[in-house]
């Protein structure tokens, strides 16, 4: 939550900072601001709302200056407002601070600083950092920052300016921060897409790192010592992080799914490797797998449970990371703990993995982001190859997670070679199958019109289609603001039936597997209560239309892979429903893509 940037070089800082902030808006967009060092003064500009609004308020004025920092906010302490927008400054306005994270002991620090005479002008936790740096500033910014951070507890990615120094001091602890290295210019940012327009050479900073950046170069310290950090070349291109003619990132990202599947398979499938799957992992001696995740990644984990249990016969437990962290459930050292997080930064998932490590469990992370926090935490990493996902709602990264979980299941599985080869062939067919779902987009768009006028929608499924229904409901509610609930189809009659009327459409996810007949019975029970029913079903299913009002047809695949084709159809359903309702699709209200607070 929140995105920060910093620039130092020879070019005008303001347009570079604003451009970079636009690429970070997915991390928060309730208010924003920037500060530049111009003619020996710190100039600060802030606005409630998006970067576009800030630009409007500036009405074309460029304040000059070649050093600056900027911020786009997802409020944690203090309402979204200009007063609470970053950068925050010290009493004299000599120091400007942008921050992503939470200063946990800010209340105590604020009281102490206020008693010393520091005057606070916002309700944020961040402002204490500006005053602490002021307290310690004695002509040397990095020394003041070092001393200030000594007193701070919590998570932070910080970028700090002082009017007397042509430099940026940045620091990281439990919030992401990358350094971008250009030609005689340097950048810091919460995420790589913010830098791609200018450079693809990055250094992923680590917890405890403090970096001092001038036009001549940078120095990274940790614990008082200068530390070497590896420079990496990012393979994502700027086009990957742009809309490329699509009206929304969400639609573009859904349309990238076939390529994402191909890339993820190409990375992990190898000729000559046992069973074709090359995950560089030992088959676990573990008697159990525990998966921890949040939101959409949690739904991917639920699909993973189904697939791993089916193909590898290893019992899989799935826990919401936020619940697991406060549960007293005993954790055996024999358990392999898998954390699924596309961003690699979700605080709850990171804490769950830490808990697992502390209990002596082997840990594995599935993530989309190279160098993200989870990659430094887990023993083993499997990367999905989805490219940057800008829309707040996860789509292509979810599909990439599913592909990875199928591969993991095959990796652990001892099914016969012929069966395994059949599965791999089916996996390789998925890009084409998904493309056919995308080609039928207009039909899905038309069906979406059947739900947009309602305020409540149920999504139901059984077996592997149950988590698909959960994910379909999450997608619809978060971007269209229609209240949607995902339910196991057999559970509706245990309570929710009381809500079924002509005004509550039900979307039934129907896979041609062993749950098919019982699913039809469940649909009949629902229909008897009058709701309009939309089925998402296999193109070869000739029965289904007798029982429902509308059918979204998805390409025929082996039933175990229907989670992929059906999910893509539901993503499009949510997209078109939200579009018709005029919603802000890529940046739904109150959300942020990367949830770095527990
Ligand atoms: C919903 C969505 C969220 C995330 C959740 C976990 O569309 O994107 O529910 O799935 O915040 O995020 P990651 O996967 O980054 O841990």
mmCIF file with all atom_site columns, C-alpha atoms in Angstrom, residues 384-586:
data_model
loop_
_atom_site.group_PDB
_atom_site.id
_atom_site.type_symbol
_atom_site.label_atom_id
_atom_site.label_alt_id
_atom_site.label_comp_id
_atom_site.label_asym_id
_atom_site.label_entity_id
_atom_site.label_seq_id
_atom_site.pdbx_PDB_ins_code
_atom_site.Cartn_x
_atom_site.Cartn_y
_atom_site.Cartn_z
_atom_site.occupancy
_atom_site.B_iso_or_equiv
_atom_site.pdbx_formal_charge
_atom_site.auth_seq_id
_atom_site.auth_comp_id
_atom_site.auth_asym_id
_atom_site.auth_atom_id
_atom_site.pdbx_PDB_model_num
ATOM 1   C CA . UNK A 1 384 ? 5.075   -17.359 -12.199 1.00 0.00 ? 384 UNK A CA 1
ATOM 2   C CA . UNK A 1 385 ? 5.752   -15.574 -15.456 1.00 0.00 ? 385 UNK A CA 1
ATOM 3   C CA . UNK A 1 386 ? 2.786   -13.238 -15.710 1.00 0.00 ? 386 UNK A CA 1
ATOM 4   C CA . UNK A 1 387 ? 4.683   -9.975  -16.228 1.00 0.00 ? 387 UNK A CA 1
ATOM 5   C CA . UNK A 1 388 ? 3.605   -6.857  -14.360 1.00 0.00 ? 388 UNK A CA 1
ATOM 6   C CA . UNK A 1 389 ? -0.025  -6.767  -13.305 1.00 0.00 ? 389 UNK A CA 1
ATOM 7   C CA . UNK A 1 390 ? -1.214  -3.199  -12.929 1.00 0.00 ? 390 UNK A CA 1
ATOM 8   C CA . UNK A 1 391 ? -4.975  -3.603  -12.420 1.00 0.00 ? 391 UNK A CA 1
ATOM 9   C CA . UNK A 1 392 ? -5.658  -3.964  -8.715  1.00 0.00 ? 392 UNK A CA 1
ATOM 10  C CA . UNK A 1 393 ? -7.855  -7.001  -9.319  1.00 0.00 ? 393 UNK A CA 1
ATOM 11  C CA . UNK A 1 394 ? -5.695  -10.039 -9.971  1.00 0.00 ? 394 UNK A CA 1
ATOM 12  C CA . UNK A 1 395 ? -6.435  -11.915 -13.207 1.00 0.00 ? 395 UNK A CA 1
ATOM 13  C CA . UNK A 1 396 ? -3.479  -13.189 -15.218 1.00 0.00 ? 396 UNK A CA 1
ATOM 14  C CA . UNK A 1 397 ? -1.406  -13.720 -12.079 1.00 0.00 ? 397 UNK A CA 1
ATOM 15  C CA . UNK A 1 398 ? -4.180  -15.935 -10.675 1.00 0.00 ? 398 UNK A CA 1
ATOM 16  C CA . UNK A 1 399 ? -4.081  -18.079 -13.814 1.00 0.00 ? 399 UNK A CA 1
ATOM 17  C CA . UNK A 1 400 ? -0.290  -18.243 -13.640 1.00 0.00 ? 400 UNK A CA 1
ATOM 18  C CA . UNK A 1 401 ? -0.557  -19.388 -10.005 1.00 0.00 ? 401 UNK A CA 1
ATOM 19  C CA . UNK A 1 402 ? -2.951  -22.137 -11.058 1.00 0.00 ? 402 UNK A CA 1
ATOM 20  C CA . UNK A 1 403 ? -0.573  -23.284 -13.795 1.00 0.00 ? 403 UNK A CA 1
ATOM 21  C CA . UNK A 1 404 ? 2.242   -23.429 -11.262 1.00 0.00 ? 404 UNK A CA 1
ATOM 22  C CA . UNK A 1 405 ? 0.092   -25.454 -8.875  1.00 0.00 ? 405 UNK A CA 1
ATOM 23  C CA . UNK A 1 406 ? -0.755  -27.952 -11.637 1.00 0.00 ? 406 UNK A CA 1
ATOM 24  C CA . UNK A 1 407 ? 2.973   -28.297 -12.262 1.00 0.00 ? 407 UNK A CA 1
ATOM 25  C CA . UNK A 1 408 ? 3.645   -28.720 -8.564  1.00 0.00 ? 408 UNK A CA 1
ATOM 26  C CA . UNK A 1 409 ? 0.998   -31.437 -8.401  1.00 0.00 ? 409 UNK A CA 1
ATOM 27  C CA . UNK A 1 410 ? 2.565   -33.237 -11.356 1.00 0.00 ? 410 UNK A CA 1
ATOM 28  C CA . UNK A 1 411 ? 5.993   -32.820 -9.806  1.00 0.00 ? 411 UNK A CA 1
ATOM 29  C CA . UNK A 1 412 ? 4.854   -34.529 -6.605  1.00 0.00 ? 412 UNK A CA 1
ATOM 30  C CA . UNK A 1 413 ? 2.694   -37.055 -8.388  1.00 0.00 ? 413 UNK A CA 1
ATOM 31  C CA . UNK A 1 414 ? 3.611   -40.617 -9.162  1.00 0.00 ? 414 UNK A CA 1
ATOM 32  C CA . UNK A 1 415 ? 0.936   -41.167 -11.785 1.00 0.00 ? 415 UNK A CA 1
ATOM 33  C CA . UNK A 1 416 ? 1.839   -43.392 -14.689 1.00 0.00 ? 416 UNK A CA 1
ATOM 34  C CA . UNK A 1 417 ? 3.915   -41.980 -17.505 1.00 0.00 ? 417 UNK A CA 1
ATOM 35  C CA . UNK A 1 418 ? 1.102   -42.202 -20.057 1.00 0.00 ? 418 UNK A CA 1
ATOM 36  C CA . UNK A 1 419 ? -1.276  -40.333 -17.760 1.00 0.00 ? 419 UNK A CA 1
ATOM 37  C CA . UNK A 1 420 ? 1.397   -37.744 -16.987 1.00 0.00 ? 420 UNK A CA 1
ATOM 38  C CA . UNK A 1 421 ? 2.071   -37.196 -20.659 1.00 0.00 ? 421 UNK A CA 1
ATOM 39  C CA . UNK A 1 422 ? -1.616  -36.751 -21.289 1.00 0.00 ? 422 UNK A CA 1
ATOM 40  C CA . UNK A 1 423 ? -1.742  -34.110 -18.558 1.00 0.00 ? 423 UNK A CA 1
ATOM 41  C CA . UNK A 1 424 ? 1.255   -32.268 -19.961 1.00 0.00 ? 424 UNK A CA 1
ATOM 42  C CA . UNK A 1 425 ? -0.313  -32.318 -23.404 1.00 0.00 ? 425 UNK A CA 1
ATOM 43  C CA . UNK A 1 426 ? -3.480  -30.859 -21.964 1.00 0.00 ? 426 UNK A CA 1
ATOM 44  C CA . UNK A 1 427 ? -1.497  -28.155 -20.166 1.00 0.00 ? 427 UNK A CA 1
ATOM 45  C CA . UNK A 1 428 ? 0.159   -27.222 -23.447 1.00 0.00 ? 428 UNK A CA 1
ATOM 46  C CA . UNK A 1 429 ? -3.270  -26.956 -25.067 1.00 0.00 ? 429 UNK A CA 1
ATOM 47  C CA . UNK A 1 430 ? -4.493  -24.468 -22.470 1.00 0.00 ? 430 UNK A CA 1
ATOM 48  C CA . UNK A 1 431 ? -3.304  -21.274 -24.201 1.00 0.00 ? 431 UNK A CA 1
ATOM 49  C CA . UNK A 1 432 ? -5.440  -22.201 -27.219 1.00 0.00 ? 432 UNK A CA 1
ATOM 50  C CA . UNK A 1 433 ? -8.390  -23.177 -25.020 1.00 0.00 ? 433 UNK A CA 1
ATOM 51  C CA . UNK A 1 434 ? -8.193  -19.865 -23.156 1.00 0.00 ? 434 UNK A CA 1
ATOM 52  C CA . UNK A 1 435 ? -7.857  -17.960 -26.418 1.00 0.00 ? 435 UNK A CA 1
ATOM 53  C CA . UNK A 1 436 ? -11.153 -19.474 -27.530 1.00 0.00 ? 436 UNK A CA 1
ATOM 54  C CA . UNK A 1 437 ? -12.804 -18.227 -24.310 1.00 0.00 ? 437 UNK A CA 1
ATOM 55  C CA . UNK A 1 438 ? -11.405 -14.778 -25.071 1.00 0.00 ? 438 UNK A CA 1
ATOM 56  C CA . UNK A 1 439 ? -12.672 -14.981 -28.635 1.00 0.00 ? 439 UNK A CA 1
ATOM 57  C CA . UNK A 1 440 ? -16.187 -15.530 -27.267 1.00 0.00 ? 440 UNK A CA 1
ATOM 58  C CA . UNK A 1 441 ? -15.896 -12.319 -25.232 1.00 0.00 ? 441 UNK A CA 1
ATOM 59  C CA . UNK A 1 442 ? -18.916 -10.684 -26.859 1.00 0.00 ? 442 UNK A CA 1
ATOM 60  C CA . UNK A 1 443 ? -21.210 -13.447 -25.637 1.00 0.00 ? 443 UNK A CA 1
ATOM 61  C CA . UNK A 1 444 ? -19.883 -13.070 -22.101 1.00 0.00 ? 444 UNK A CA 1
ATOM 62  C CA . UNK A 1 445 ? -20.372 -9.329  -22.381 1.00 0.00 ? 445 UNK A CA 1
ATOM 63  C CA . UNK A 1 446 ? -23.998 -9.891  -23.345 1.00 0.00 ? 446 UNK A CA 1
ATOM 64  C CA . UNK A 1 447 ? -24.606 -12.244 -20.406 1.00 0.00 ? 447 UNK A CA 1
ATOM 65  C CA . UNK A 1 448 ? -23.002 -9.742  -18.036 1.00 0.00 ? 448 UNK A CA 1
ATOM 66  C CA . UNK A 1 449 ? -25.902 -7.429  -18.900 1.00 0.00 ? 449 UNK A CA 1
ATOM 67  C CA . UNK A 1 450 ? -28.148 -9.941  -17.079 1.00 0.00 ? 450 UNK A CA 1
ATOM 68  C CA . UNK A 1 451 ? -26.588 -9.224  -13.717 1.00 0.00 ? 451 UNK A CA 1
ATOM 69  C CA . UNK A 1 452 ? -25.683 -5.553  -13.766 1.00 0.00 ? 452 UNK A CA 1
ATOM 70  C CA . UNK A 1 453 ? -29.032 -4.302  -12.490 1.00 0.00 ? 453 UNK A CA 1
ATOM 71  C CA . UNK A 1 454 ? -29.046 -6.579  -9.439  1.00 0.00 ? 454 UNK A CA 1
ATOM 72  C CA . UNK A 1 455 ? -27.501 -5.830  -6.081  1.00 0.00 ? 455 UNK A CA 1
ATOM 73  C CA . UNK A 1 456 ? -26.773 -9.415  -4.974  1.00 0.00 ? 456 UNK A CA 1
ATOM 74  C CA . UNK A 1 457 ? -25.376 -12.357 -6.918  1.00 0.00 ? 457 UNK A CA 1
ATOM 75  C CA . UNK A 1 458 ? -24.453 -15.863 -5.756  1.00 0.00 ? 458 UNK A CA 1
ATOM 76  C CA . UNK A 1 459 ? -21.708 -17.916 -7.372  1.00 0.00 ? 459 UNK A CA 1
ATOM 77  C CA . UNK A 1 460 ? -21.818 -21.659 -6.759  1.00 0.00 ? 460 UNK A CA 1
ATOM 78  C CA . UNK A 1 461 ? -19.645 -24.627 -7.625  1.00 0.00 ? 461 UNK A CA 1
ATOM 79  C CA . UNK A 1 462 ? -18.591 -28.020 -6.330  1.00 0.00 ? 462 UNK A CA 1
ATOM 80  C CA . UNK A 1 463 ? -15.195 -29.697 -6.200  1.00 0.00 ? 463 UNK A CA 1
ATOM 81  C CA . UNK A 1 464 ? -12.639 -27.754 -8.168  1.00 0.00 ? 464 UNK A CA 1
ATOM 82  C CA . UNK A 1 465 ? -15.366 -25.339 -9.269  1.00 0.00 ? 465 UNK A CA 1
ATOM 83  C CA . UNK A 1 466 ? -16.033 -24.227 -5.684  1.00 0.00 ? 466 UNK A CA 1
ATOM 84  C CA . UNK A 1 467 ? -12.879 -22.061 -5.408  1.00 0.00 ? 467 UNK A CA 1
ATOM 85  C CA . UNK A 1 468 ? -13.550 -20.918 -8.973  1.00 0.00 ? 468 UNK A CA 1
ATOM 86  C CA . UNK A 1 469 ? -16.971 -19.701 -7.756  1.00 0.00 ? 469 UNK A CA 1
ATOM 87  C CA . UNK A 1 470 ? -15.332 -17.968 -4.766  1.00 0.00 ? 470 UNK A CA 1
ATOM 88  C CA . UNK A 1 471 ? -12.935 -16.199 -7.092  1.00 0.00 ? 471 UNK A CA 1
ATOM 89  C CA . UNK A 1 472 ? -15.719 -15.267 -9.547  1.00 0.00 ? 472 UNK A CA 1
ATOM 90  C CA . UNK A 1 473 ? -17.636 -13.651 -6.673  1.00 0.00 ? 473 UNK A CA 1
ATOM 91  C CA . UNK A 1 474 ? -14.567 -11.794 -5.415  1.00 0.00 ? 474 UNK A CA 1
ATOM 92  C CA . UNK A 1 475 ? -13.832 -10.441 -8.886  1.00 0.00 ? 475 UNK A CA 1
ATOM 93  C CA . UNK A 1 476 ? -17.394 -9.243  -9.379  1.00 0.00 ? 476 UNK A CA 1
ATOM 94  C CA . UNK A 1 477 ? -17.729 -7.568  -5.990  1.00 0.00 ? 477 UNK A CA 1
ATOM 95  C CA . UNK A 1 478 ? -14.389 -5.795  -6.005  1.00 0.00 ? 478 UNK A CA 1
ATOM 96  C CA . UNK A 1 479 ? -14.714 -4.151  -9.396  1.00 0.00 ? 479 UNK A CA 1
ATOM 97  C CA . UNK A 1 480 ? -18.483 -3.771  -9.968  1.00 0.00 ? 480 UNK A CA 1
ATOM 98  C CA . UNK A 1 481 ? -19.528 -3.184  -6.314  1.00 0.00 ? 481 UNK A CA 1
ATOM 99  C CA . UNK A 1 482 ? -22.334 -5.719  -6.762  1.00 0.00 ? 482 UNK A CA 1
ATOM 100 C CA . UNK A 1 483 ? -22.540 -7.757  -3.592  1.00 0.00 ? 483 UNK A CA 1
ATOM 101 C CA . UNK A 1 484 ? -21.490 -11.260 -4.598  1.00 0.00 ? 484 UNK A CA 1
ATOM 102 C CA . UNK A 1 485 ? -21.025 -14.400 -2.534  1.00 0.00 ? 485 UNK A CA 1
ATOM 103 C CA . UNK A 1 486 ? -19.283 -17.585 -3.528  1.00 0.00 ? 486 UNK A CA 1
ATOM 104 C CA . UNK A 1 487 ? -20.739 -20.746 -2.055  1.00 0.00 ? 487 UNK A CA 1
ATOM 105 C CA . UNK A 1 488 ? -20.216 -24.468 -2.233  1.00 0.00 ? 488 UNK A CA 1
ATOM 106 C CA . UNK A 1 489 ? -23.286 -25.485 -4.225  1.00 0.00 ? 489 UNK A CA 1
ATOM 107 C CA . UNK A 1 490 ? -24.327 -28.027 -1.604  1.00 0.00 ? 490 UNK A CA 1
ATOM 108 C CA . UNK A 1 491 ? -24.280 -25.397 1.139   1.00 0.00 ? 491 UNK A CA 1
ATOM 109 C CA . UNK A 1 492 ? -26.857 -22.976 -0.206  1.00 0.00 ? 492 UNK A CA 1
ATOM 110 C CA . UNK A 1 493 ? -29.725 -24.924 1.279   1.00 0.00 ? 493 UNK A CA 1
ATOM 111 C CA . UNK A 1 494 ? -28.141 -24.657 4.730   1.00 0.00 ? 494 UNK A CA 1
ATOM 112 C CA . UNK A 1 495 ? -29.111 -21.017 5.082   1.00 0.00 ? 495 UNK A CA 1
ATOM 113 C CA . UNK A 1 496 ? -28.570 -18.806 2.029   1.00 0.00 ? 496 UNK A CA 1
ATOM 114 C CA . UNK A 1 497 ? -31.701 -20.240 0.363   1.00 0.00 ? 497 UNK A CA 1
ATOM 115 C CA . UNK A 1 498 ? -33.556 -17.753 2.540   1.00 0.00 ? 498 UNK A CA 1
ATOM 116 C CA . UNK A 1 499 ? -32.135 -15.001 0.309   1.00 0.00 ? 499 UNK A CA 1
ATOM 117 C CA . UNK A 1 500 ? -33.017 -16.505 -3.064  1.00 0.00 ? 500 UNK A CA 1
ATOM 118 C CA . UNK A 1 501 ? -35.656 -14.607 -5.059  1.00 0.00 ? 501 UNK A CA 1
ATOM 119 C CA . UNK A 1 502 ? -36.152 -13.447 -8.655  1.00 0.00 ? 502 UNK A CA 1
ATOM 120 C CA . UNK A 1 503 ? -33.790 -10.621 -7.673  1.00 0.00 ? 503 UNK A CA 1
ATOM 121 C CA . UNK A 1 504 ? -30.752 -12.747 -6.790  1.00 0.00 ? 504 UNK A CA 1
ATOM 122 C CA . UNK A 1 505 ? -29.110 -14.219 -9.887  1.00 0.00 ? 505 UNK A CA 1
ATOM 123 C CA . UNK A 1 506 ? -27.019 -17.341 -9.341  1.00 0.00 ? 506 UNK A CA 1
ATOM 124 C CA . UNK A 1 507 ? -23.941 -18.080 -11.427 1.00 0.00 ? 507 UNK A CA 1
ATOM 125 C CA . UNK A 1 508 ? -23.299 -21.834 -11.441 1.00 0.00 ? 508 UNK A CA 1
ATOM 126 C CA . UNK A 1 509 ? -19.830 -23.060 -12.380 1.00 0.00 ? 509 UNK A CA 1
ATOM 127 C CA . UNK A 1 510 ? -20.337 -26.525 -13.855 1.00 0.00 ? 510 UNK A CA 1
ATOM 128 C CA . UNK A 1 511 ? -17.459 -28.865 -14.646 1.00 0.00 ? 511 UNK A CA 1
ATOM 129 C CA . UNK A 1 512 ? -18.049 -32.140 -16.486 1.00 0.00 ? 512 UNK A CA 1
ATOM 130 C CA . UNK A 1 513 ? -16.505 -34.141 -13.651 1.00 0.00 ? 513 UNK A CA 1
ATOM 131 C CA . UNK A 1 514 ? -17.793 -36.394 -10.875 1.00 0.00 ? 514 UNK A CA 1
ATOM 132 C CA . UNK A 1 515 ? -19.735 -33.502 -9.349  1.00 0.00 ? 515 UNK A CA 1
ATOM 133 C CA . UNK A 1 516 ? -21.768 -32.937 -12.511 1.00 0.00 ? 516 UNK A CA 1
ATOM 134 C CA . UNK A 1 517 ? -24.991 -34.805 -11.647 1.00 0.00 ? 517 UNK A CA 1
ATOM 135 C CA . UNK A 1 518 ? -25.205 -33.487 -8.108  1.00 0.00 ? 518 UNK A CA 1
ATOM 136 C CA . UNK A 1 519 ? -24.491 -29.990 -9.417  1.00 0.00 ? 519 UNK A CA 1
ATOM 137 C CA . UNK A 1 520 ? -27.478 -30.280 -11.757 1.00 0.00 ? 520 UNK A CA 1
ATOM 138 C CA . UNK A 1 521 ? -29.606 -31.250 -8.744  1.00 0.00 ? 521 UNK A CA 1
ATOM 139 C CA . UNK A 1 522 ? -28.358 -28.182 -6.881  1.00 0.00 ? 522 UNK A CA 1
ATOM 140 C CA . UNK A 1 523 ? -29.207 -25.991 -9.852  1.00 0.00 ? 523 UNK A CA 1
ATOM 141 C CA . UNK A 1 524 ? -32.724 -27.453 -9.958  1.00 0.00 ? 524 UNK A CA 1
ATOM 142 C CA . UNK A 1 525 ? -33.160 -26.685 -6.252  1.00 0.00 ? 525 UNK A CA 1
ATOM 143 C CA . UNK A 1 526 ? -32.057 -23.106 -6.890  1.00 0.00 ? 526 UNK A CA 1
ATOM 144 C CA . UNK A 1 527 ? -34.319 -22.694 -9.934  1.00 0.00 ? 527 UNK A CA 1
ATOM 145 C CA . UNK A 1 528 ? -37.304 -23.795 -7.866  1.00 0.00 ? 528 UNK A CA 1
ATOM 146 C CA . UNK A 1 529 ? -36.753 -20.608 -5.798  1.00 0.00 ? 529 UNK A CA 1
ATOM 147 C CA . UNK A 1 530 ? -36.993 -18.452 -8.951  1.00 0.00 ? 530 UNK A CA 1
ATOM 148 C CA . UNK A 1 531 ? -33.550 -16.795 -9.290  1.00 0.00 ? 531 UNK A CA 1
ATOM 149 C CA . UNK A 1 532 ? -32.236 -16.326 -12.816 1.00 0.00 ? 532 UNK A CA 1
ATOM 150 C CA . UNK A 1 533 ? -29.435 -18.886 -13.259 1.00 0.00 ? 533 UNK A CA 1
ATOM 151 C CA . UNK A 1 534 ? -26.380 -18.415 -15.462 1.00 0.00 ? 534 UNK A CA 1
ATOM 152 C CA . UNK A 1 535 ? -24.201 -21.469 -16.010 1.00 0.00 ? 535 UNK A CA 1
ATOM 153 C CA . UNK A 1 536 ? -20.549 -21.408 -16.950 1.00 0.00 ? 536 UNK A CA 1
ATOM 154 C CA . UNK A 1 537 ? -20.181 -24.766 -18.646 1.00 0.00 ? 537 UNK A CA 1
ATOM 155 C CA . UNK A 1 538 ? -18.166 -26.866 -21.067 1.00 0.00 ? 538 UNK A CA 1
ATOM 156 C CA . UNK A 1 539 ? -18.952 -26.290 -24.748 1.00 0.00 ? 539 UNK A CA 1
ATOM 157 C CA . UNK A 1 540 ? -19.835 -29.979 -25.138 1.00 0.00 ? 540 UNK A CA 1
ATOM 158 C CA . UNK A 1 541 ? -22.345 -29.968 -22.303 1.00 0.00 ? 541 UNK A CA 1
ATOM 159 C CA . UNK A 1 542 ? -25.677 -30.466 -24.036 1.00 0.00 ? 542 UNK A CA 1
ATOM 160 C CA . UNK A 1 543 ? -27.742 -30.972 -20.891 1.00 0.00 ? 543 UNK A CA 1
ATOM 161 C CA . UNK A 1 544 ? -27.090 -27.769 -19.065 1.00 0.00 ? 544 UNK A CA 1
ATOM 162 C CA . UNK A 1 545 ? -29.260 -25.396 -21.050 1.00 0.00 ? 545 UNK A CA 1
ATOM 163 C CA . UNK A 1 546 ? -32.376 -27.310 -20.023 1.00 0.00 ? 546 UNK A CA 1
ATOM 164 C CA . UNK A 1 547 ? -31.823 -26.216 -16.439 1.00 0.00 ? 547 UNK A CA 1
ATOM 165 C CA . UNK A 1 548 ? -30.611 -22.641 -16.616 1.00 0.00 ? 548 UNK A CA 1
ATOM 166 C CA . UNK A 1 549 ? -31.524 -19.313 -18.203 1.00 0.00 ? 549 UNK A CA 1
ATOM 167 C CA . UNK A 1 550 ? -28.209 -18.459 -19.840 1.00 0.00 ? 550 UNK A CA 1
ATOM 168 C CA . UNK A 1 551 ? -25.041 -20.386 -20.561 1.00 0.00 ? 551 UNK A CA 1
ATOM 169 C CA . UNK A 1 552 ? -21.508 -19.079 -20.914 1.00 0.00 ? 552 UNK A CA 1
ATOM 170 C CA . UNK A 1 553 ? -19.713 -21.721 -22.931 1.00 0.00 ? 553 UNK A CA 1
ATOM 171 C CA . UNK A 1 554 ? -16.052 -22.417 -22.229 1.00 0.00 ? 554 UNK A CA 1
ATOM 172 C CA . UNK A 1 555 ? -13.678 -24.472 -24.370 1.00 0.00 ? 555 UNK A CA 1
ATOM 173 C CA . UNK A 1 556 ? -13.570 -28.170 -23.671 1.00 0.00 ? 556 UNK A CA 1
ATOM 174 C CA . UNK A 1 557 ? -10.577 -29.211 -21.573 1.00 0.00 ? 557 UNK A CA 1
ATOM 175 C CA . UNK A 1 558 ? -9.928  -32.111 -19.206 1.00 0.00 ? 558 UNK A CA 1
ATOM 176 C CA . UNK A 1 559 ? -12.250 -31.325 -16.252 1.00 0.00 ? 559 UNK A CA 1
ATOM 177 C CA . UNK A 1 560 ? -9.340  -30.794 -13.873 1.00 0.00 ? 560 UNK A CA 1
ATOM 178 C CA . UNK A 1 561 ? -8.225  -27.849 -16.046 1.00 0.00 ? 561 UNK A CA 1
ATOM 179 C CA . UNK A 1 562 ? -11.690 -26.312 -16.236 1.00 0.00 ? 562 UNK A CA 1
ATOM 180 C CA . UNK A 1 563 ? -10.655 -24.067 -13.318 1.00 0.00 ? 563 UNK A CA 1
ATOM 181 C CA . UNK A 1 564 ? -8.548  -22.137 -15.840 1.00 0.00 ? 564 UNK A CA 1
ATOM 182 C CA . UNK A 1 565 ? -11.049 -21.671 -18.648 1.00 0.00 ? 565 UNK A CA 1
ATOM 183 C CA . UNK A 1 566 ? -13.973 -21.030 -16.294 1.00 0.00 ? 566 UNK A CA 1
ATOM 184 C CA . UNK A 1 567 ? -12.026 -18.482 -14.230 1.00 0.00 ? 567 UNK A CA 1
ATOM 185 C CA . UNK A 1 568 ? -11.106 -16.514 -17.330 1.00 0.00 ? 568 UNK A CA 1
ATOM 186 C CA . UNK A 1 569 ? -14.789 -16.467 -18.356 1.00 0.00 ? 569 UNK A CA 1
ATOM 187 C CA . UNK A 1 570 ? -15.742 -15.185 -14.886 1.00 0.00 ? 570 UNK A CA 1
ATOM 188 C CA . UNK A 1 571 ? -13.055 -12.503 -15.033 1.00 0.00 ? 571 UNK A CA 1
ATOM 189 C CA . UNK A 1 572 ? -14.594 -11.242 -18.276 1.00 0.00 ? 572 UNK A CA 1
ATOM 190 C CA . UNK A 1 573 ? -18.078 -11.426 -16.757 1.00 0.00 ? 573 UNK A CA 1
ATOM 191 C CA . UNK A 1 574 ? -16.957 -9.239  -13.851 1.00 0.00 ? 574 UNK A CA 1
ATOM 192 C CA . UNK A 1 575 ? -15.122 -6.870  -16.179 1.00 0.00 ? 575 UNK A CA 1
ATOM 193 C CA . UNK A 1 576 ? -18.104 -6.236  -18.437 1.00 0.00 ? 576 UNK A CA 1
ATOM 194 C CA . UNK A 1 577 ? -20.528 -5.942  -15.508 1.00 0.00 ? 577 UNK A CA 1
ATOM 195 C CA . UNK A 1 578 ? -18.265 -3.326  -13.923 1.00 0.00 ? 578 UNK A CA 1
ATOM 196 C CA . UNK A 1 579 ? -17.868 -1.523  -17.225 1.00 0.00 ? 579 UNK A CA 1
ATOM 197 C CA . UNK A 1 580 ? -21.588 -1.309  -17.754 1.00 0.00 ? 580 UNK A CA 1
ATOM 198 C CA . UNK A 1 581 ? -21.998 0.060   -14.235 1.00 0.00 ? 581 UNK A CA 1
ATOM 199 C CA . UNK A 1 582 ? -19.421 2.737   -15.008 1.00 0.00 ? 582 UNK A CA 1
ATOM 200 C CA . UNK A 1 583 ? -16.986 1.641   -12.298 1.00 0.00 ? 583 UNK A CA 1
ATOM 201 C CA . UNK A 1 584 ? -13.358 2.650   -12.003 1.00 0.00 ? 584 UNK A CA 1
ATOM 202 C CA . UNK A 1 585 ? -12.183 -0.832  -13.005 1.00 0.00 ? 585 UNK A CA 1
ATOM 203 C CA . UNK A 1 586 ? -8.421  -0.706  -12.603 1.00 0.00 ? 586 UNK A CA 1
#
